[in-house]
mmCIF file of C-alpha atoms and ligand atoms in Angstrom:
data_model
loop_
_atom_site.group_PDB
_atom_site.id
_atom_site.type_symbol
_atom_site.label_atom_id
_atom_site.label_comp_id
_atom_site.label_asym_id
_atom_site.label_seq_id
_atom_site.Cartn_x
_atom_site.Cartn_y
_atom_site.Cartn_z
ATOM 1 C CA UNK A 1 -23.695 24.366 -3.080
ATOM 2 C CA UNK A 2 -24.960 24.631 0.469
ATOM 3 C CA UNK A 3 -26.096 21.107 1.614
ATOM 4 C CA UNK A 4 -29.278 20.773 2.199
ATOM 5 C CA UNK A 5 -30.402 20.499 6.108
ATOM 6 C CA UNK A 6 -31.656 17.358 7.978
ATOM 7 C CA UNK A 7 -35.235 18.208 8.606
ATOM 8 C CA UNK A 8 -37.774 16.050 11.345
ATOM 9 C CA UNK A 9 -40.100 15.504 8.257
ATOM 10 C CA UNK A 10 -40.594 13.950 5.001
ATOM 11 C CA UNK A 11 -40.402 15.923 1.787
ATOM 12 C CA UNK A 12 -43.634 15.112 -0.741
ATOM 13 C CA UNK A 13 -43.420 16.566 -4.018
ATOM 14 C CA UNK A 14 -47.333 16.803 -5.446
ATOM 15 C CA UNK A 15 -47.083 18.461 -9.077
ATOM 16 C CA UNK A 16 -44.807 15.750 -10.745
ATOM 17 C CA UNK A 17 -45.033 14.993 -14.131
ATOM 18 C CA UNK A 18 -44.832 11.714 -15.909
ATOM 19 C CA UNK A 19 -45.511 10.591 -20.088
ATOM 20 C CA UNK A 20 -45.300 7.113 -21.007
ATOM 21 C CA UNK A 21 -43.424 6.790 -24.281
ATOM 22 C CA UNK A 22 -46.933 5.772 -25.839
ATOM 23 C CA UNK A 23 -47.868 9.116 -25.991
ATOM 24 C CA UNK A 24 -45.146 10.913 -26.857
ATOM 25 C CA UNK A 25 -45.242 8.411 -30.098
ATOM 26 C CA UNK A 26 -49.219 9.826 -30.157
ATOM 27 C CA UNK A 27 -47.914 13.301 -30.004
ATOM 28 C CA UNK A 28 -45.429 13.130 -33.166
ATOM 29 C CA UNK A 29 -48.867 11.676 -35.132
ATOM 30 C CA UNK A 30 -50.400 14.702 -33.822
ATOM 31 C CA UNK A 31 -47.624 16.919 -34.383
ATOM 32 C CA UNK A 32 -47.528 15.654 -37.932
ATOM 33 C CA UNK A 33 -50.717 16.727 -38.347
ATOM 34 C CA UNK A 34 -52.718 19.898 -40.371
ATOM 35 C CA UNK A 35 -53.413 22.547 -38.603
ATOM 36 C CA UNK A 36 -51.633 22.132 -35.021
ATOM 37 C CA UNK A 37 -52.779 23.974 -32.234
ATOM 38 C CA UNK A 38 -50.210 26.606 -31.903
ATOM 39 C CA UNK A 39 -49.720 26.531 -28.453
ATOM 40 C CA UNK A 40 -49.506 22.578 -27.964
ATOM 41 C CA UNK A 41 -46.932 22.682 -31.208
ATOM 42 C CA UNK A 42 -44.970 25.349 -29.288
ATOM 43 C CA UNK A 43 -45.080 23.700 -26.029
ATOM 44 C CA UNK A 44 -44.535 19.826 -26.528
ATOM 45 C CA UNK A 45 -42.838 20.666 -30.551
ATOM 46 C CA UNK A 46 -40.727 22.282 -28.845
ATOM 47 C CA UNK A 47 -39.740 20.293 -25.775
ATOM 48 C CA UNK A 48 -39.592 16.753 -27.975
ATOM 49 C CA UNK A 49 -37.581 18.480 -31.169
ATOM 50 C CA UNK A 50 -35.201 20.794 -29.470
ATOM 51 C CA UNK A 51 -31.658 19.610 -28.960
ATOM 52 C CA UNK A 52 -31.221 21.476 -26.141
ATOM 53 C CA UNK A 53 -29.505 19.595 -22.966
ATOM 54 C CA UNK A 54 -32.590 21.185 -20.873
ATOM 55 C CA UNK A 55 -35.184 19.695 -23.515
ATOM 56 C CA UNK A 56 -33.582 16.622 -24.190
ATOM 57 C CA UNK A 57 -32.935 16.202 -20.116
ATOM 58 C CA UNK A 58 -37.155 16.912 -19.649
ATOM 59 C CA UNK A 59 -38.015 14.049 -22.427
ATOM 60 C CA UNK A 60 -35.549 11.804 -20.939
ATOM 61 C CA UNK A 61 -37.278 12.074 -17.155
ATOM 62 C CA UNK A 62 -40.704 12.516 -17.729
ATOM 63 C CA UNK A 63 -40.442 8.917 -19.559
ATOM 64 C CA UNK A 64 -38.980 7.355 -16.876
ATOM 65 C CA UNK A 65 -40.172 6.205 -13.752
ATOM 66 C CA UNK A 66 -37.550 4.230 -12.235
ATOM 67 C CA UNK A 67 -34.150 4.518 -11.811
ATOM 68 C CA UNK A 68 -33.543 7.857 -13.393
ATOM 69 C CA UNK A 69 -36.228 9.353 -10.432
ATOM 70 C CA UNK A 70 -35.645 7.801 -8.312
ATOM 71 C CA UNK A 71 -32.194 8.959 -8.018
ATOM 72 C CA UNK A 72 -33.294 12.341 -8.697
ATOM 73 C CA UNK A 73 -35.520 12.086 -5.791
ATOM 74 C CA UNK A 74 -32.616 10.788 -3.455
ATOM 75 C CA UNK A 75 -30.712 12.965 -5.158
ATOM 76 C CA UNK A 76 -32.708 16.051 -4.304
ATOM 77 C CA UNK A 77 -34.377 14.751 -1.050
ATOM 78 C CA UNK A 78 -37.730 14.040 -1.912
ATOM 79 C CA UNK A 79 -39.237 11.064 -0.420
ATOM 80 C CA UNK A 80 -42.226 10.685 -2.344
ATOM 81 C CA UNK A 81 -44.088 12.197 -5.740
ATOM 82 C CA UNK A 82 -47.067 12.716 -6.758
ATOM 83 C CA UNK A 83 -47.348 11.563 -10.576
ATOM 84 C CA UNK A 84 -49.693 13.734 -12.818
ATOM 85 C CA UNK A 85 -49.112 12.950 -16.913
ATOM 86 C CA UNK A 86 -47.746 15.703 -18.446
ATOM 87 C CA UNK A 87 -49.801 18.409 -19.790
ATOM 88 C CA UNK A 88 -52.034 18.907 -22.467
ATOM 89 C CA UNK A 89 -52.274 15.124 -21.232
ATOM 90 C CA UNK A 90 -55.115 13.288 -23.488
ATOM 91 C CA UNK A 91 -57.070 16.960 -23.331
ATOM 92 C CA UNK A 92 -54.867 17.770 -26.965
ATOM 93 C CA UNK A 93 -56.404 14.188 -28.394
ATOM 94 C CA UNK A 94 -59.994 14.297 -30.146
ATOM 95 C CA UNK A 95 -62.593 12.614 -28.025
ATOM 96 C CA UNK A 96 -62.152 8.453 -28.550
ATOM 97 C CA UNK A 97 -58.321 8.673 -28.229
ATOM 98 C CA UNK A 98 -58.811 10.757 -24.982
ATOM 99 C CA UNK A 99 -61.410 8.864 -23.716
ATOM 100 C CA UNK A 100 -58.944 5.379 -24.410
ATOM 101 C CA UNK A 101 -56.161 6.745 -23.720
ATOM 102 C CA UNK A 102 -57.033 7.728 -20.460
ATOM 103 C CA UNK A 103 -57.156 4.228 -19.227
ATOM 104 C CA UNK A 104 -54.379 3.347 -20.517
ATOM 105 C CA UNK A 105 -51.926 6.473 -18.839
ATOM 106 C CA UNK A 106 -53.931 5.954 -15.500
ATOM 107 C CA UNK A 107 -53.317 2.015 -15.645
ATOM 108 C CA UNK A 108 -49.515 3.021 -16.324
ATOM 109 C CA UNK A 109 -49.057 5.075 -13.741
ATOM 110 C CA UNK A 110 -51.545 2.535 -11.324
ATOM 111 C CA UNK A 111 -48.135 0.092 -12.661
ATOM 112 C CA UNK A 112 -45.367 2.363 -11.658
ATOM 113 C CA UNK A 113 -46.971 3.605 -8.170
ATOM 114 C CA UNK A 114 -46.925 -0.736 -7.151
ATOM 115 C CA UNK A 115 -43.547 -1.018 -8.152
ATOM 116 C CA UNK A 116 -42.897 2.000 -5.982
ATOM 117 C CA UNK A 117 -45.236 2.277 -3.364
ATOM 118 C CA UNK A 118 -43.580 4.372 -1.196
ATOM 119 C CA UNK A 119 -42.024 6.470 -3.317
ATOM 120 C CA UNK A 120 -45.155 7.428 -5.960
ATOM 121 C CA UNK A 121 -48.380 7.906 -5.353
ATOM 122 C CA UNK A 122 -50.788 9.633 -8.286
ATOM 123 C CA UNK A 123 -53.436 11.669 -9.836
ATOM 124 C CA UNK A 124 -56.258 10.170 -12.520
ATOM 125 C CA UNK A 125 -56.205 11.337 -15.906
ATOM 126 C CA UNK A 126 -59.332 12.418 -17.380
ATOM 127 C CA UNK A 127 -61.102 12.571 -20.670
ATOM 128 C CA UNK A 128 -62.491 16.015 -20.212
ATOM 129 C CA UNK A 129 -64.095 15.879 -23.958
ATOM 130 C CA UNK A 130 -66.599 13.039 -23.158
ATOM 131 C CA UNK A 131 -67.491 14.372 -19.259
ATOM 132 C CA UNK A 132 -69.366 11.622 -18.922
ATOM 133 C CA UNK A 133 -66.371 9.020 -19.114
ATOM 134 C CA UNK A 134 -64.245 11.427 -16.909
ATOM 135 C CA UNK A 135 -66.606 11.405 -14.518
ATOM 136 C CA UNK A 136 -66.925 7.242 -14.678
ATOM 137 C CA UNK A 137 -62.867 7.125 -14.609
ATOM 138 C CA UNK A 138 -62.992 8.834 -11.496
ATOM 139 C CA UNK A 139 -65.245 5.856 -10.104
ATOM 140 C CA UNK A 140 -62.777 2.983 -11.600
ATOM 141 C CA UNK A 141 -59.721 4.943 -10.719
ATOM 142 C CA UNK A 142 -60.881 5.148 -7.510
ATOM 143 C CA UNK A 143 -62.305 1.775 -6.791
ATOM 144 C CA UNK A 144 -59.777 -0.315 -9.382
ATOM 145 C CA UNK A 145 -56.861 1.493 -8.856
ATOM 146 C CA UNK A 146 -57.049 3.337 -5.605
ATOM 147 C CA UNK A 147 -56.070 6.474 -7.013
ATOM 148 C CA UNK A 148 -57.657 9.533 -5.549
ATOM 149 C CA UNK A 149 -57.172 12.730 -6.851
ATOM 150 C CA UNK A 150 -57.084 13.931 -10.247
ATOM 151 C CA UNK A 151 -55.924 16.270 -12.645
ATOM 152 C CA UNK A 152 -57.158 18.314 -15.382
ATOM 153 C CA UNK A 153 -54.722 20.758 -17.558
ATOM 154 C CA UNK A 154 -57.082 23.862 -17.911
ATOM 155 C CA UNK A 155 -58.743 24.380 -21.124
ATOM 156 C CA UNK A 156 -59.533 21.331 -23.210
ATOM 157 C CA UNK A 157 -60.042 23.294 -26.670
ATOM 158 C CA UNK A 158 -60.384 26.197 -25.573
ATOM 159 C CA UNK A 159 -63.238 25.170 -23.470
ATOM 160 C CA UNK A 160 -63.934 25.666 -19.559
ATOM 161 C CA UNK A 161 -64.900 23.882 -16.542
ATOM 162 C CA UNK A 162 -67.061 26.789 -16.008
ATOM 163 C CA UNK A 163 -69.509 25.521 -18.594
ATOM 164 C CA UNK A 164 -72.202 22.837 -16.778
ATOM 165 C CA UNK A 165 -71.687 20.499 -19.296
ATOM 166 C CA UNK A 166 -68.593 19.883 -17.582
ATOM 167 C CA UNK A 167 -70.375 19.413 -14.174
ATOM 168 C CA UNK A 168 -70.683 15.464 -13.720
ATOM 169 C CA UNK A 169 -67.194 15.723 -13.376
ATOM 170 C CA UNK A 170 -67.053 17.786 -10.408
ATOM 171 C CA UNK A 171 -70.109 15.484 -8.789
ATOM 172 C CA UNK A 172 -68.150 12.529 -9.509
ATOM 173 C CA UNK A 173 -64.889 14.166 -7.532
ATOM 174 C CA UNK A 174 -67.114 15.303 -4.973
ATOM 175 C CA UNK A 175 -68.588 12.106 -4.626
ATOM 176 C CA UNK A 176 -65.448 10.749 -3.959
ATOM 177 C CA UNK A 177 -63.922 12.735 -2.314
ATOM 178 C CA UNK A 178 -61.187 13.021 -4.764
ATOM 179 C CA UNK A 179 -59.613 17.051 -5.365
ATOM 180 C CA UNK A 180 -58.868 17.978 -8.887
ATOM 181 C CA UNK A 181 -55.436 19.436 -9.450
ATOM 182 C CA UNK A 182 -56.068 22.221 -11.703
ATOM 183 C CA UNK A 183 -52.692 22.439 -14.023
ATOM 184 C CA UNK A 184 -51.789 24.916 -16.671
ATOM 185 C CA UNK A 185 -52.137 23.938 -20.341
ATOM 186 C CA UNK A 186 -50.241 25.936 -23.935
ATOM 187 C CA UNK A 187 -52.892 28.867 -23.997
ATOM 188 C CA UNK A 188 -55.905 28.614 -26.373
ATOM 189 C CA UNK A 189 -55.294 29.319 -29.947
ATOM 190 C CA UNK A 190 -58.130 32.734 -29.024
ATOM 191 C CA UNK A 191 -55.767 34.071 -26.196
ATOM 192 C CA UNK A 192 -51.984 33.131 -27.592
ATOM 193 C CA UNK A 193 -51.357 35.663 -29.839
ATOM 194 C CA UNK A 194 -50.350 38.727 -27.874
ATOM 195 C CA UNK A 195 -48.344 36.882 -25.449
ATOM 196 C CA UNK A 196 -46.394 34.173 -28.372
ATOM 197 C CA UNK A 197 -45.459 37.331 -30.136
ATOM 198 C CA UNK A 198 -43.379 38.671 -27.612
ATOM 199 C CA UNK A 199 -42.170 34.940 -25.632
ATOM 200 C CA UNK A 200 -44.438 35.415 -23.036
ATOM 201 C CA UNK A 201 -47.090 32.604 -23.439
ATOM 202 C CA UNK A 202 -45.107 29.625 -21.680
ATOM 203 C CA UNK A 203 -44.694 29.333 -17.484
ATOM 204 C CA UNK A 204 -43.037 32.562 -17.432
ATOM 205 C CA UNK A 205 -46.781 34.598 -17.355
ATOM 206 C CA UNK A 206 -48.890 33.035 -19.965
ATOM 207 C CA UNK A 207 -49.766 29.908 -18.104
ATOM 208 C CA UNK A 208 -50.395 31.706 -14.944
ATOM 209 C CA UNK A 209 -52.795 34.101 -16.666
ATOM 210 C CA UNK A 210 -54.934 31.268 -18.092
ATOM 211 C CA UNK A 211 -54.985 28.731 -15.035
ATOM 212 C CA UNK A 212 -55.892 31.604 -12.686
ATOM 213 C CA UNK A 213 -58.435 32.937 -15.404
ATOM 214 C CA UNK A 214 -59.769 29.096 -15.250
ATOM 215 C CA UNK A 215 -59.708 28.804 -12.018
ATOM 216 C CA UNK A 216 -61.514 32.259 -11.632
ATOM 217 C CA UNK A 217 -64.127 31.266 -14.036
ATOM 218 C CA UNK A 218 -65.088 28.180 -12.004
ATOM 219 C CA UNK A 219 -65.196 30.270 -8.818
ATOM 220 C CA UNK A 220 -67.554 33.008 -10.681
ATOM 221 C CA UNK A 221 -69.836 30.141 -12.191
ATOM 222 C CA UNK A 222 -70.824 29.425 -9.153
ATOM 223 C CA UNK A 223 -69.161 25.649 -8.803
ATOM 224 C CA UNK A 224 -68.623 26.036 -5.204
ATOM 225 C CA UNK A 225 -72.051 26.589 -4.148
ATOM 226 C CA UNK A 226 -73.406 23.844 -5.982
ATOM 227 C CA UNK A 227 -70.696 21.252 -5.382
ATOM 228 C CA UNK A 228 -69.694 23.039 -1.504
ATOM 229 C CA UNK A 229 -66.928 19.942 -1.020
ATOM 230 C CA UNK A 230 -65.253 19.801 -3.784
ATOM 231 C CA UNK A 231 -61.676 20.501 -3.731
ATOM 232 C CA UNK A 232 -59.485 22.017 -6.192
ATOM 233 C CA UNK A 233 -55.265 22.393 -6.145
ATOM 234 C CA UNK A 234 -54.148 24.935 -7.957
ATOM 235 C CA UNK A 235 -49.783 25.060 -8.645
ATOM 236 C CA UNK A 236 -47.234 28.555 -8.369
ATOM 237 C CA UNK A 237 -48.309 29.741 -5.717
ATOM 238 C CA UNK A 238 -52.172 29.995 -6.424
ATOM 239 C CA UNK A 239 -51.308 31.347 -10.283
ATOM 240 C CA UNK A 240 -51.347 34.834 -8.244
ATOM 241 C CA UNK A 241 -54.936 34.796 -7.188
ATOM 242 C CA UNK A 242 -54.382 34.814 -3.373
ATOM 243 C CA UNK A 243 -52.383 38.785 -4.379
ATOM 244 C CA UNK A 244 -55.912 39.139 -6.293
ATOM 245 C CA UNK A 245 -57.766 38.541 -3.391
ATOM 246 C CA UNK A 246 -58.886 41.971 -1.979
ATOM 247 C CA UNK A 247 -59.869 43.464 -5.372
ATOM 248 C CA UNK A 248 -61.638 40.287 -6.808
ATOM 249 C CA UNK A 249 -63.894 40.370 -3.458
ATOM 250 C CA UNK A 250 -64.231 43.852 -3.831
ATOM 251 C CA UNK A 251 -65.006 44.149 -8.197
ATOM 252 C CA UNK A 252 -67.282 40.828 -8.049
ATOM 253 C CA UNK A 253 -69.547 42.446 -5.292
ATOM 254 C CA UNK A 254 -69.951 45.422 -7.388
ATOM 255 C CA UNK A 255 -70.365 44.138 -10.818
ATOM 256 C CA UNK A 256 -73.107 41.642 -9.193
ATOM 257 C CA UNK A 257 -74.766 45.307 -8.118
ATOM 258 C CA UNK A 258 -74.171 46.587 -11.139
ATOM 259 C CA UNK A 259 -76.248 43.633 -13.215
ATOM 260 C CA UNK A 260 -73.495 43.921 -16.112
ATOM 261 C CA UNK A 261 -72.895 40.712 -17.012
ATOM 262 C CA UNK A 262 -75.212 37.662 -17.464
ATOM 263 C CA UNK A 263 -72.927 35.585 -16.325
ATOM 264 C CA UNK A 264 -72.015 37.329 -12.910
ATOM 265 C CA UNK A 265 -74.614 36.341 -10.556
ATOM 266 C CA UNK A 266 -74.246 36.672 -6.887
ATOM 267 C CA UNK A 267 -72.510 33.693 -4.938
ATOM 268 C CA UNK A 268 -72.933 32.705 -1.659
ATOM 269 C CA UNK A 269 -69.630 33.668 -0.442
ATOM 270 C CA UNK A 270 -66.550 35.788 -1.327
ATOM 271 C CA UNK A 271 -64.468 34.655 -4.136
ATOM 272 C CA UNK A 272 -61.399 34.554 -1.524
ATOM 273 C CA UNK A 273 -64.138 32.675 0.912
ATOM 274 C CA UNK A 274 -63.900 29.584 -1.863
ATOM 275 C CA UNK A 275 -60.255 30.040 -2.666
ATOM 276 C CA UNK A 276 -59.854 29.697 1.548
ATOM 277 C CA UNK A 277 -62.582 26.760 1.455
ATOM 278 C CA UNK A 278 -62.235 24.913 -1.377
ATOM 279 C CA UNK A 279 -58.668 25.233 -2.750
ATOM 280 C CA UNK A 280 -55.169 24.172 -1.893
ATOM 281 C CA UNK A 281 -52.512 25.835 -3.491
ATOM 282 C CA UNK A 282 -48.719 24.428 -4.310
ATOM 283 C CA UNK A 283 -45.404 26.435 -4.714
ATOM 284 C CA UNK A 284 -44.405 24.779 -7.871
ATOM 285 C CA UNK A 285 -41.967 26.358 -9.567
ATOM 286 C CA UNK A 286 -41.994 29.062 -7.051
ATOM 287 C CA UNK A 287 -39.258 28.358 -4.587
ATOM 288 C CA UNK A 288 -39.961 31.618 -2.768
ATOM 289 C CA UNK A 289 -40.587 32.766 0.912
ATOM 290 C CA UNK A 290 -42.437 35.865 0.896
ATOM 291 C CA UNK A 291 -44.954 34.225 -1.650
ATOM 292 C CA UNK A 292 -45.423 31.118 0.485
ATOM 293 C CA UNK A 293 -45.909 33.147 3.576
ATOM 294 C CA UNK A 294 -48.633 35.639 2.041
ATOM 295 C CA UNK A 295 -50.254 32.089 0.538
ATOM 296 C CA UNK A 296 -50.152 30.758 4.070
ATOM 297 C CA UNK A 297 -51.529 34.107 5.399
ATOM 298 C CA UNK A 298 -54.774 34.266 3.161
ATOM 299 C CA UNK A 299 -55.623 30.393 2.982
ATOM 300 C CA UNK A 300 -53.874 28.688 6.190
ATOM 301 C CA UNK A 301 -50.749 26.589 6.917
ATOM 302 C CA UNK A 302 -52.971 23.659 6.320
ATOM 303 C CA UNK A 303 -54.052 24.986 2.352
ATOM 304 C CA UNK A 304 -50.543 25.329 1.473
ATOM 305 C CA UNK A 305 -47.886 22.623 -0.187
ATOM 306 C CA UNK A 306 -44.548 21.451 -1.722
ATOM 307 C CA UNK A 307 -44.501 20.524 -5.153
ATOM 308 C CA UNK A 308 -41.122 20.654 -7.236
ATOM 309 C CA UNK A 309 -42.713 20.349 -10.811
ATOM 310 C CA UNK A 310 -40.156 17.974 -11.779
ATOM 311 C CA UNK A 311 -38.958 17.476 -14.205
ATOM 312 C CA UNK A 312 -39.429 20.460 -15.440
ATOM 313 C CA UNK A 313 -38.178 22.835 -12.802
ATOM 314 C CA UNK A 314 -35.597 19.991 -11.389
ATOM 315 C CA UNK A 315 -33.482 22.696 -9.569
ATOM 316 C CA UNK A 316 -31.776 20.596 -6.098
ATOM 317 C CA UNK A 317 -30.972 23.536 -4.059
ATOM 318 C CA UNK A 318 -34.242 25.082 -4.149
ATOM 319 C CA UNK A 319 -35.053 22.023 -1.494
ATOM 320 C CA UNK A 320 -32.276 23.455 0.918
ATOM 321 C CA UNK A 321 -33.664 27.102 0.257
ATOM 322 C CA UNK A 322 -37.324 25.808 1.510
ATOM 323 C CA UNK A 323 -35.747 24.258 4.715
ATOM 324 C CA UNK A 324 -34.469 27.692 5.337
ATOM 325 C CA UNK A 325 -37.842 29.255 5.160
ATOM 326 C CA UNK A 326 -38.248 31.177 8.842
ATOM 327 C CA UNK A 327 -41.113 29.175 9.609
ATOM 328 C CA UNK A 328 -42.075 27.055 12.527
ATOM 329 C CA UNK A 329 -40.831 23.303 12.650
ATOM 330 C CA UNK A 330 -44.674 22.766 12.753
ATOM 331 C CA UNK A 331 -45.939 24.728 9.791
ATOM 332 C CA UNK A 332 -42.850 23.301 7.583
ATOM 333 C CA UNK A 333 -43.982 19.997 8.256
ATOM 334 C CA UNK A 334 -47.532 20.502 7.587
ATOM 335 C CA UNK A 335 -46.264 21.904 4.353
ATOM 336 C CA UNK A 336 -43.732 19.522 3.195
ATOM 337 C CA UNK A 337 -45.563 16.026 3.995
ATOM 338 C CA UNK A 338 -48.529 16.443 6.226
ATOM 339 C CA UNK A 339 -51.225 18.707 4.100
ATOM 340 C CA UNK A 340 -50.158 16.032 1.135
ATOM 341 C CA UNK A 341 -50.579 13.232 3.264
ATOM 342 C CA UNK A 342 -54.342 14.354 4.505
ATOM 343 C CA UNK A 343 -55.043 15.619 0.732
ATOM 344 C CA UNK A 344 -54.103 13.392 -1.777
ATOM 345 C CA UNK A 345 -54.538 9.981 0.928
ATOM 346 C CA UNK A 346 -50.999 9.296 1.484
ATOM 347 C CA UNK A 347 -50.818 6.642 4.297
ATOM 348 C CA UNK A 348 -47.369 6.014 6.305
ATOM 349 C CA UNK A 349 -44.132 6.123 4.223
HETATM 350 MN MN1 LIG B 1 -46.312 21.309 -13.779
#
């Protein structure tokens, strides 16, 4: 393996993902259950009953978050992660667990980030069901725990942020100032079909599809104009919606024209103008230079950051493939530590 090179920055990883064992005991109730959402039972079923090393290796690390990390971290160069728990998250639980259980994973993960200050910092769990205690979880995760972003995992039952009955949540984030990570979930049990049938609904495409659909949708609805600060973090590389860009300006103007849908109503700006304005985009899982350059191209060097999505995609020599990049000492930095720093509050390391 070629080592990887010294580099006049730090590395911050800022799609990491975390479960305490408490839920993966809720999950097997879940699990156990009638009538399992297919995609969540193909997903985490999968990942916590397959013998697989790769399976077994995921559980193993996204349960712990001490010694195991933290030598992968040294291990792979990363200075510092930030935590997010594990998709669906509580967003799979009906409403009271969610809302509960929220508190609990954010308190856990408040835990782990003092015993490792410098090496963890994290994003807030939220009960998307009951919007009202997401958007007052944001408040004590902020104040109480000095957390200050957060993230959601798409759908929530098939349901979208795009709806205003999700809305206090994006005040509450605005408010705050605190961006919302917006991370793939298993695909709603209306959408899976076609792409379960032929292996396609997982992180190969099918996640992809839906988080850029979701993030789409809250673009289109018209989130931006009414909440102009807010900031949103979408992972791999934008889920393809920078490559959109030209012919989602383009269709959207005309179908506003064209008074075909209801729900198409003219915006203020370009969809690219919010994905530009109000979203940051991470190369998760996409340890590629062309994509990260065209990224950089159509939202900025300062829109543009590192993420490893460990421990799912825990693949060392991807680091020393980034460090390669042909890209000014500059803009590396901003992407490997400084955009993270400025977004997600990351003082000195
Ligand atoms: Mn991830």
């Amino acid at each position: 393996m070629t080592p990887t090179p010294a580099r006049p920055h730090l590395r911050i990883a800022t799609e990491e993902a975390f479960a305490p064992p408490e839920m993966i005991r809720l999950y097997e109730k879940i699990l156990a259950g009638s009538d399992v959402d297919p995609g969540f039972k193909g997903l985490m079923g999968f990942y916590m009953s397959s013998p697989s090393e790769r399976a077994r290796h995921i559980m193993r690390c996204l349960q712990d978050l001490d010694e195991v990390r933290l030598a992968h971290m040294d291990e792979a160069g990363i200075d510092h992660q930030v935590l997010a728990l594990t998709a669906p998250g509580v967003q799979i639980m009906d409403t009271d667990t969610a809302v509960s259980f929220a508190r609990f994973a954010n308190d856990f993960l408040a835990d782990a980030i003092s015993r490792h200050p410098k090496r963890f910092s994290g994003m807030l769990t939220l009960p998307v069901q009951d919007p009202r205690a997401a958007a007052l979880e944001i408040d004590r995760g902020v104040r109480q725990l000095g957390i200050r972003a957060a993230v959601i995992n798409s759908h929530t039952h098939g349901q979208y942020l795009s709806d205003p009955k999700f809305w206090d949540i994006f005040a509450a984030a605005e408010q705050h100032g605190v961006p919302i990570y917006l991370h793939p979930n298993s695909l709603p049990r209306n959408m899976i079909e076609p792409f379960q049938e032929c292996g396609l609904d997982g992180a190969i495409y099918g996640f992809g599809v839906e988080t850029g659909l979701h993030a789409l949708r809250i673009i289109t609805a018209g989130v931006f104009d009414r909440f102009p600060r807010l900031q949103m973090i979408i992972g791999h590389m934008g889920e393809a919606l920078p490559f959109w860009s030209y012919r989602l300006d383009y269709m959207h103007q005309a179908t506003v024209r064209s008074k075909r849908y209801e729900s198409i109503k003219p915006l203020l700006k370009k969809p690219s103008d919010y994905l530009r304005e109000n979203f940051h985009i991470t190369n998760s899982g996409v340890a590629w230079e062309p994509a990260i350059k065209f990224t950089q191209s159509i939202v900025g060097v300062d829109r543009v950051l590192y993420a490893m999505d460990y421990p799912y995609q825990y693949a060392v020599e991807e680091v020393g493939l980034l460090e390669r990049m042909d890209m000014s000492a500059e803009d590396k930095k901003k992407f490997f530590q400084t955009n993270a720093q400025a977004l997600f509050g990351i003082g000195p390391l």
